[in-house]
Amino acid sequence: MFAVYAHPIRTGDRASNSIEYKPLISIADWSCHCPFLDFFLPASPLFQTPIQRRPAVECRQSLCDRNPQDARFFYIQTRTTLDMSQQFNPCITDDGSYTFFSEEFGQTFHSKYGAKEESIYKYAIPTLLSEKASRGHLRILDICYGLGYNSAAALATIWRSNPNCTVEIIALEIDRSVPISAIEHHLLNDWEEPIPSLLTQLIQMESILVPRGSANETARLNARLILGDARQTIVDPLDRGFQADAIFLDPFSPTACPQLWTIEFIDRVAKCCASDGIIATYSCASAVRTAMVEAGLFVGDTSPVGRKSPGTIASFNAAQITPLSQQEREHLQTRAAIPYRDPTLSDSMAKIIIRRELEQDDCGLETTSQWKKRWRKN
Ligand SMILES: C[S@@+](CC[C@H](N)C(=O)[O-])C[C@H]1O[C@@H](n2cnc3c(N)ncnc32)[C@H](O)[C@@H]1O
């Protein structure tokens, strides 16, 4: 028995801006297992009304990962180029700063409560950059560079505290058109000079080395943008033994981009963290916190900015972290805390999600609603 679907897929190399949309008709065998799981993922039970329940983007992604040689799965494809690059239009957030909306992930790049505030209060402040600037040299790993707000907020915070502090940044981003659009729309101009000029140069040249003064002095800013899937590009700082004082972990949400919240990826992130470095993220998902704990990190809250839920900070140095409350620690014992896994760091979003759902079904742990009820009773 076969099922037939028609929908677009995106192909091409996002890092180099070449993107094609191809209408695709897929014909799949009901008995087909792995690829099919990807394909039908959000439908529950699995094989119900698959396409209608999935955003087109997810279908594209999982189909791109599919092996067309698989005898159980084959497709007919008509080549039509619909689009060559991503266009992003600024949308305003509550603090007056702008963000973008991603059609692909179905999310804005920042909290609607304030894009600029998020970069300051979820990243620059919790990583203690202002205090650490007195050391005279800081290293930052900016994962999911996006519009560049987190790097901009970090530089502003550091140089306000110590204008002579030298800074090294490694920025990982898959889609160059995001920072390019931010520059075209002058969105970095919310920060004082020389930050917009330096970050513009970084995006144009993909690296920047700004001498502080005489030739013997260390550069004031030494930054590199590495384009590609962060699951692979993180090998670069890892191999160089880069030990960051601050790591900004800022992918789209775990349900939209689970690839960058897995045990395996967060383990790599942790390996890039200095012994008293701090990893900051806006997410407080228990699955993410579990992955951090598994990597040997101590985990704590950052204060909520304009919304109910806090973010997370993590460090190998417990002294840098205010421990989680008893209630939050108990949430790490629920179904929600089952982490995302991606053993080869190459699985599709859909495969990672379904792997976690299967593990959750088998785990026998309390659900979040049971946990909530229990805490309301206490
Ligand atoms: C929530 S936004 C980050 C916002 C950003 N930190 C800022 O300050 O503007 C997520 C970013 O992750 C990027 N991204 C998505 N998947 C990625 C991947 N596999 N590897 C690296 N970057 C990725 C997106 O292109 C997007 O720019």
Short mmCIF file of C-alpha atoms and ligand atoms in Angstrom, two decimals:
data_model
loop_
_atom_site.label_atom_id
_atom_site.label_comp_id
_atom_site.label_asym_id
_atom_site.label_seq_id
_atom_site.Cartn_x
_atom_site.Cartn_y
_atom_site.Cartn_z
CA MET A 1 0.00 0.00 0.00
CA PHE A 2 1.36 3.41 -0.97
CA ALA A 3 0.66 6.96 0.08
CA VAL A 4 1.25 9.93 -2.22
CA TYR A 5 2.03 13.49 -1.11
CA ALA A 6 2.91 16.73 -2.84
CA HIS A 7 4.77 19.51 -1.04
CA PRO A 8 7.85 21.71 -1.46
CA ILE A 9 11.31 20.80 -0.23
CA ARG A 10 14.19 23.16 0.29
CA THR A 11 17.59 22.13 -0.95
CA GLY A 12 20.90 23.86 -1.36
CA ASP A 13 23.53 25.21 0.95
CA ARG A 14 22.21 27.69 3.48
CA ALA A 15 25.68 28.80 4.42
CA SER A 16 26.34 30.07 0.90
CA ASN A 17 22.86 31.51 0.44
CA SER A 18 21.88 29.23 -2.42
CA ILE A 19 18.45 27.91 -1.68
CA GLU A 20 16.06 26.24 -4.02
CA TYR A 21 12.51 25.17 -3.42
CA LYS A 22 11.40 22.20 -5.42
CA PRO A 23 7.88 20.92 -5.61
CA LEU A 24 8.08 17.32 -4.61
CA ILE A 25 5.73 14.45 -4.93
CA SER A 26 6.59 11.61 -2.65
CA ILE A 27 5.29 8.11 -2.80
CA ALA A 28 5.93 6.08 0.26
CA ASP A 29 5.33 2.53 1.25
CA TRP A 30 3.27 2.17 4.43
CA SER A 31 5.65 -0.53 5.60
CA CYS A 32 8.62 1.78 5.29
CA HIS A 33 9.94 2.35 8.80
CA CYS A 34 12.70 4.87 9.50
CA PRO A 35 12.14 7.49 6.83
CA PHE A 36 8.47 7.15 7.37
CA LEU A 37 8.78 7.89 11.04
CA ASP A 38 10.38 11.20 10.14
CA PHE A 39 7.76 11.93 7.63
CA PHE A 40 4.79 11.33 9.86
CA LEU A 41 6.21 12.39 13.13
CA PRO A 42 3.83 14.92 14.65
CA ALA A 43 0.77 12.87 13.80
CA SER A 44 -0.33 10.87 16.78
CA PRO A 45 -1.02 8.04 16.42
CA LEU A 46 1.81 7.99 13.93
CA PHE A 47 0.13 7.31 10.63
CA GLN A 48 -2.79 9.71 10.82
CA THR A 49 -3.27 12.72 8.56
CA PRO A 50 0.44 13.32 8.33
CA ILE A 51 1.01 16.29 6.06
CA GLN A 52 -1.86 18.47 7.20
CA ARG A 53 -0.54 18.31 10.74
CA ARG A 54 2.99 19.29 9.84
CA PRO A 55 4.38 22.70 8.98
CA ALA A 56 5.71 22.50 5.43
CA VAL A 57 9.20 23.27 6.67
CA GLU A 58 9.40 20.16 8.80
CA CYS A 59 8.41 18.06 5.84
CA ARG A 60 11.10 19.71 3.77
CA GLN A 61 13.71 19.09 6.38
CA SER A 62 12.92 15.45 6.92
CA LEU A 63 12.61 14.82 3.23
CA CYS A 64 15.97 16.41 2.54
CA ASP A 65 17.48 13.91 4.93
CA ARG A 66 15.78 11.01 3.27
CA ASN A 67 17.75 8.55 1.24
CA PRO A 68 16.24 8.53 -2.22
CA GLN A 69 17.98 5.24 -2.94
CA ASP A 70 15.93 3.54 -0.24
CA ALA A 71 13.96 0.90 -2.10
CA ARG A 72 10.98 1.44 0.16
CA PHE A 73 10.80 5.14 -0.60
CA PHE A 74 10.98 6.93 -3.90
CA TYR A 75 9.96 10.31 -5.22
CA ILE A 76 9.21 12.24 -8.34
CA GLN A 77 10.65 15.70 -8.42
CA THR A 78 10.12 18.66 -10.72
CA ARG A 79 12.88 21.23 -10.64
CA THR A 80 11.58 24.77 -10.23
CA THR A 81 13.52 27.41 -8.41
CA LEU A 82 11.18 29.53 -6.34
CA ASP A 83 13.57 31.48 -4.18
CA MET A 84 17.30 32.16 -4.04
CA SER A 85 17.81 33.62 -0.61
CA GLN A 86 16.00 34.27 2.62
CA GLN A 87 14.41 37.65 3.17
CA PHE A 88 13.90 38.83 6.72
CA ASN A 89 11.73 41.75 7.68
CA PRO A 90 12.17 43.45 11.05
CA CYS A 91 9.33 43.13 13.54
CA ILE A 92 9.26 45.30 16.63
CA THR A 93 9.40 43.87 20.16
CA ASP A 94 8.13 45.37 23.41
CA ASP A 95 11.39 47.18 24.27
CA GLY A 96 11.40 48.97 20.90
CA SER A 97 14.17 46.82 19.40
CA TYR A 98 13.58 44.69 16.32
CA THR A 99 13.79 41.00 15.57
CA PHE A 100 13.02 38.75 12.60
CA PHE A 101 10.51 35.98 12.08
CA SER A 102 11.75 32.68 10.68
CA GLU A 103 9.35 31.08 8.23
CA GLU A 104 11.45 27.97 8.39
CA PHE A 105 11.24 27.48 12.16
CA GLY A 106 7.90 29.24 12.64
CA GLN A 107 9.33 31.42 15.41
CA THR A 108 10.71 34.89 16.02
CA PHE A 109 14.44 35.12 16.66
CA HIS A 110 13.90 36.76 20.05
CA SER A 111 11.31 37.07 22.77
CA LYS A 112 8.45 39.40 21.88
CA TYR A 113 9.07 41.07 25.25
CA GLY A 114 12.27 42.64 23.97
CA ALA A 115 15.02 41.45 21.65
CA LYS A 116 17.69 43.77 23.00
CA GLU A 117 16.66 43.17 26.61
CA GLU A 118 16.89 39.44 26.03
CA SER A 119 20.48 39.72 24.82
CA ILE A 120 21.40 41.77 27.87
CA TYR A 121 19.41 40.02 30.62
CA LYS A 122 19.54 36.43 29.38
CA TYR A 123 23.11 36.44 28.09
CA ALA A 124 25.46 39.35 28.89
CA ILE A 125 24.49 39.84 32.55
CA PRO A 126 24.10 36.19 33.67
CA THR A 127 27.51 35.30 32.23
CA LEU A 128 29.08 37.93 34.54
CA LEU A 129 30.94 39.63 31.70
CA SER A 130 30.95 42.99 33.43
CA GLU A 131 32.70 41.52 36.49
CA LYS A 132 35.04 39.32 34.46
CA ALA A 133 36.13 42.19 32.19
CA SER A 134 38.65 43.17 34.88
CA ARG A 135 40.65 40.06 33.87
CA GLY A 136 41.67 41.98 30.74
CA HIS A 137 40.90 39.17 28.28
CA LEU A 138 37.66 37.25 27.65
CA ARG A 139 36.61 34.49 25.28
CA ILE A 140 33.06 34.07 24.01
CA LEU A 141 31.41 31.29 22.03
CA ASP A 142 28.23 32.64 20.41
CA ILE A 143 26.18 29.65 19.23
CA CYS A 144 23.47 30.70 16.77
CA TYR A 145 24.83 34.17 16.11
CA GLY A 146 21.66 35.24 14.24
CA LEU A 147 21.37 39.00 14.11
CA GLY A 148 24.42 39.35 16.35
CA TYR A 149 22.61 40.87 19.33
CA ASN A 150 24.21 38.58 21.92
CA SER A 151 27.73 39.39 20.72
CA ALA A 152 26.85 43.09 20.55
CA ALA A 153 25.44 43.08 24.09
CA ALA A 154 28.52 41.21 25.31
CA LEU A 155 30.95 43.70 23.77
CA ALA A 156 28.98 46.66 25.12
CA THR A 157 28.91 45.15 28.61
CA ILE A 158 32.61 44.28 28.62
CA TRP A 159 33.91 47.56 27.20
CA ARG A 160 31.68 49.66 29.45
CA SER A 161 33.29 47.90 32.38
CA ASN A 162 36.85 47.80 31.02
CA PRO A 163 37.51 49.54 27.68
CA ASN A 164 40.91 47.84 27.48
CA CYS A 165 39.62 44.31 27.83
CA THR A 166 40.51 42.22 24.79
CA VAL A 167 37.83 39.89 23.47
CA GLU A 168 37.87 36.76 21.35
CA ILE A 169 34.58 35.65 19.80
CA ILE A 170 33.81 32.50 17.87
CA ALA A 171 30.34 32.77 16.34
CA LEU A 172 28.49 29.80 14.85
CA GLU A 173 25.61 30.35 12.44
CA ILE A 174 24.05 28.29 9.67
CA ASP A 175 22.43 31.04 7.64
CA ARG A 176 24.51 34.01 6.57
CA SER A 177 21.46 35.86 5.30
CA VAL A 178 20.33 36.44 8.91
CA PRO A 179 23.24 38.68 10.01
CA ILE A 180 23.40 40.21 6.54
CA SER A 181 19.73 41.23 6.81
CA ALA A 182 20.32 42.63 10.30
CA ILE A 183 23.09 44.84 8.90
CA GLU A 184 21.03 45.88 5.88
CA HIS A 185 18.24 46.99 8.21
CA HIS A 186 20.75 48.79 10.52
CA LEU A 187 19.56 46.76 13.49
CA LEU A 188 22.95 46.79 15.19
CA ASN A 189 22.80 50.58 15.43
CA ASP A 190 21.03 50.13 18.77
CA TRP A 191 24.54 49.60 20.17
CA GLU A 192 27.19 52.26 20.45
CA GLU A 193 30.12 52.50 18.02
CA PRO A 194 32.48 50.82 17.32
CA ILE A 195 30.27 47.74 17.92
CA PRO A 196 28.04 48.02 14.80
CA SER A 197 31.06 48.70 12.56
CA LEU A 198 33.08 45.83 14.03
CA LEU A 199 30.25 43.32 13.71
CA THR A 200 29.47 44.49 10.18
CA GLN A 201 33.09 43.83 9.29
CA LEU A 202 32.89 40.43 10.96
CA ILE A 203 29.92 39.41 8.81
CA GLN A 204 31.40 40.80 5.61
CA MET A 205 34.84 39.26 6.11
CA GLU A 206 33.84 36.32 8.33
CA SER A 207 36.70 37.28 10.62
CA ILE A 208 38.09 40.38 12.24
CA LEU A 209 41.24 41.30 14.09
CA VAL A 210 41.33 44.79 15.57
CA PRO A 211 44.72 45.87 16.93
CA ARG A 212 44.42 47.72 20.21
CA GLY A 213 47.47 49.88 19.81
CA SER A 214 51.08 48.97 19.18
CA ALA A 215 51.94 45.86 17.20
CA ASN A 216 52.93 43.99 20.36
CA GLU A 217 49.59 44.35 22.06
CA THR A 218 46.93 41.68 21.88
CA ALA A 219 44.07 42.55 19.55
CA ARG A 220 41.11 44.28 21.18
CA LEU A 221 38.68 42.15 19.21
CA ASN A 222 39.53 38.91 17.51
CA ALA A 223 36.37 37.39 16.08
CA ARG A 224 35.44 34.66 13.64
CA LEU A 225 32.12 33.69 12.12
CA ILE A 226 31.93 30.01 11.21
CA LEU A 227 29.09 29.21 8.83
CA GLY A 228 27.41 25.81 8.81
CA ASP A 229 25.51 23.43 11.06
CA ALA A 230 26.75 24.10 14.60
CA ARG A 231 26.76 20.35 15.26
CA GLN A 232 29.71 20.15 12.90
CA THR A 233 31.26 23.61 13.13
CA ILE A 234 31.66 23.32 16.90
CA VAL A 235 34.52 20.93 16.11
CA ASP A 236 36.59 23.99 15.19
CA PRO A 237 36.70 25.59 18.67
CA LEU A 238 36.86 22.11 20.20
CA ASP A 239 39.93 21.12 18.20
CA ARG A 240 41.61 24.42 19.00
CA GLY A 241 41.04 23.86 22.72
CA PHE A 242 38.97 27.07 22.87
CA GLN A 243 37.89 27.52 26.49
CA ALA A 244 35.15 30.13 26.66
CA ASP A 245 34.44 32.37 29.62
CA ALA A 246 30.91 32.79 28.29
CA ILE A 247 28.87 30.62 25.94
CA PHE A 248 25.60 31.86 24.48
CA LEU A 249 23.36 28.96 23.51
CA ASP A 250 20.57 30.51 21.48
CA PRO A 251 18.93 28.13 18.98
CA PHE A 252 15.23 28.15 18.18
CA SER A 253 13.15 26.31 20.77
CA PRO A 254 13.81 22.63 21.53
CA THR A 255 10.65 21.52 19.71
CA ALA A 256 11.59 23.53 16.60
CA CYS A 257 15.33 22.84 16.56
CA PRO A 258 16.04 19.83 18.82
CA GLN A 259 19.35 19.22 16.98
CA LEU A 260 21.03 21.90 19.06
CA TRP A 261 19.64 20.81 22.43
CA THR A 262 20.72 17.16 22.47
CA ILE A 263 22.86 15.38 25.02
CA GLU A 264 25.56 14.96 22.39
CA PHE A 265 25.62 18.57 21.20
CA ILE A 266 25.48 20.04 24.69
CA ASP A 267 28.33 17.74 25.69
CA ARG A 268 30.42 19.34 22.93
CA VAL A 269 29.33 22.79 24.04
CA ALA A 270 30.37 21.97 27.62
CA LYS A 271 33.80 20.87 26.39
CA CYS A 272 34.31 24.41 25.07
CA CYS A 273 33.51 25.94 28.47
CA ALA A 274 36.36 27.07 30.74
CA SER A 275 36.39 25.63 34.27
CA ASP A 276 34.75 28.78 35.62
CA GLY A 277 33.02 29.75 32.38
CA ILE A 278 29.24 30.14 32.18
CA ILE A 279 26.82 28.84 29.57
CA ALA A 280 23.63 30.89 29.24
CA THR A 281 20.42 30.14 27.41
CA TYR A 282 16.87 31.50 27.40
CA SER A 283 15.42 27.99 27.68
CA CYS A 284 14.41 26.46 30.99
CA ALA A 285 13.26 23.18 29.41
CA SER A 286 14.00 20.25 31.68
CA ALA A 287 15.23 18.23 28.70
CA VAL A 288 17.90 20.88 28.14
CA ARG A 289 18.82 21.04 31.79
CA THR A 290 19.16 17.26 31.93
CA ALA A 291 21.60 17.38 29.01
CA MET A 292 23.62 20.01 30.88
CA VAL A 293 23.67 17.97 34.09
CA GLU A 294 24.74 14.90 32.05
CA ALA A 295 27.65 16.96 30.72
CA GLY A 296 28.79 17.49 34.32
CA LEU A 297 27.54 21.06 34.70
CA PHE A 298 25.80 22.70 37.65
CA VAL A 299 22.56 24.31 36.56
CA GLY A 300 20.68 27.36 37.80
CA ASP A 301 18.00 29.88 36.84
CA THR A 302 18.40 33.29 35.29
CA SER A 303 15.73 35.82 36.16
CA PRO A 304 12.68 35.91 33.90
CA VAL A 305 12.69 38.91 31.58
CA GLY A 306 9.16 40.14 30.91
CA ARG A 307 7.71 36.65 31.19
CA LYS A 308 7.02 33.90 33.70
CA SER A 309 9.75 31.40 32.93
CA PRO A 310 13.42 31.89 33.77
CA GLY A 311 16.37 31.07 31.53
CA THR A 312 19.22 28.73 32.46
CA ILE A 313 22.87 29.17 33.32
CA ALA A 314 25.32 26.31 33.71
CA SER A 315 28.92 26.03 34.85
CA PHE A 316 31.45 23.47 36.06
CA ASN A 317 32.01 25.81 38.99
CA ALA A 318 29.12 25.49 41.44
CA ALA A 319 30.07 28.80 43.06
CA GLN A 320 28.93 30.64 39.91
CA ILE A 321 25.41 29.22 40.11
CA THR A 322 22.46 29.66 42.46
CA PRO A 323 21.08 26.10 42.68
CA LEU A 324 17.63 25.22 41.35
CA SER A 325 14.73 25.14 43.82
CA GLN A 326 13.43 21.80 45.12
CA GLN A 327 10.40 22.17 42.82
CA GLU A 328 12.58 22.69 39.74
CA ARG A 329 14.90 19.82 40.73
CA GLU A 330 11.89 17.55 40.97
CA HIS A 331 10.85 18.56 37.46
CA LEU A 332 14.13 17.01 36.32
CA GLN A 333 12.66 13.67 37.45
CA THR A 334 9.62 13.92 35.15
CA ARG A 335 8.90 12.79 31.61
CA ALA A 336 9.67 16.31 30.39
CA ALA A 337 13.28 15.86 31.46
CA ILE A 338 13.93 13.01 29.02
CA PRO A 339 16.62 14.60 26.87
CA TYR A 340 16.92 14.83 23.11
CA ARG A 341 19.49 12.44 21.65
CA ASP A 342 21.39 12.52 18.37
CA PRO A 343 24.13 9.87 18.64
CA THR A 344 25.77 10.71 15.31
CA LEU A 345 25.08 14.45 15.51
CA SER A 346 23.49 14.24 12.10
CA ASP A 347 19.88 13.15 12.56
CA SER A 348 16.92 15.12 11.29
CA MET A 349 14.77 17.15 13.64
CA ALA A 350 11.95 14.67 13.19
CA LYS A 351 14.07 11.65 14.01
CA ILE A 352 15.37 13.29 17.17
CA ILE A 353 11.86 14.19 18.31
CA ILE A 354 10.42 10.76 17.72
CA ARG A 355 13.37 9.09 19.43
CA ARG A 356 12.61 11.18 22.52
CA GLU A 357 8.87 10.46 22.34
CA LEU A 358 9.54 6.73 22.23
CA GLU A 359 11.87 7.03 25.22
CA GLN A 360 9.24 9.06 27.08
CA ASP A 361 6.59 6.44 26.38
CA ASP A 362 8.81 3.82 28.02
CA CYS A 363 10.13 5.86 30.94
CA GLY A 364 7.28 5.45 33.45
CA LEU A 365 8.07 8.87 34.95
CA GLU A 366 5.61 11.38 36.35
CA THR A 367 4.12 13.84 33.83
CA THR A 368 4.44 17.59 34.16
CA SER A 369 0.73 17.91 35.02
CA GLN A 370 1.12 15.37 37.86
CA TRP A 371 4.16 17.28 39.08
CA LYS A 372 2.22 20.57 38.94
CA LYS A 373 -0.73 19.06 40.81
CA ARG A 374 1.58 17.71 43.50
CA TRP A 375 3.20 21.10 43.99
CA ARG A 376 -0.17 22.86 44.13
CA LYS A 377 -1.19 20.43 46.87
CA ASN A 378 2.02 20.98 48.90
C1 LIG B 1 16.94 32.25 18.00
S1 LIG B 1 17.95 32.69 16.64
C2 LIG B 1 19.39 33.35 17.41
C3 LIG B 1 19.34 34.83 17.67
C4 LIG B 1 20.70 35.42 17.89
N1 LIG B 1 21.45 34.81 18.95
C5 LIG B 1 20.72 36.91 18.01
O1 LIG B 1 21.28 37.42 18.98
O2 LIG B 1 20.18 37.56 17.13
C6 LIG B 1 18.55 31.10 16.11
C7 LIG B 1 19.61 31.15 15.03
O3 LIG B 1 20.09 29.82 14.87
C8 LIG B 1 20.43 29.62 13.52
N2 LIG B 1 20.47 28.16 13.30
C9 LIG B 1 19.44 27.30 13.10
N3 LIG B 1 19.90 26.04 12.97
C10 LIG B 1 21.24 26.10 13.13
C11 LIG B 1 22.26 25.12 13.11
N4 LIG B 1 22.00 23.82 12.92
N5 LIG B 1 23.53 25.53 13.28
C12 LIG B 1 23.83 26.84 13.49
N6 LIG B 1 22.89 27.81 13.51
C13 LIG B 1 21.61 27.45 13.34
C14 LIG B 1 19.35 30.35 12.77
O4 LIG B 1 19.74 30.67 11.46
C15 LIG B 1 19.15 31.57 13.66
O5 LIG B 1 19.95 32.63 13.21
#
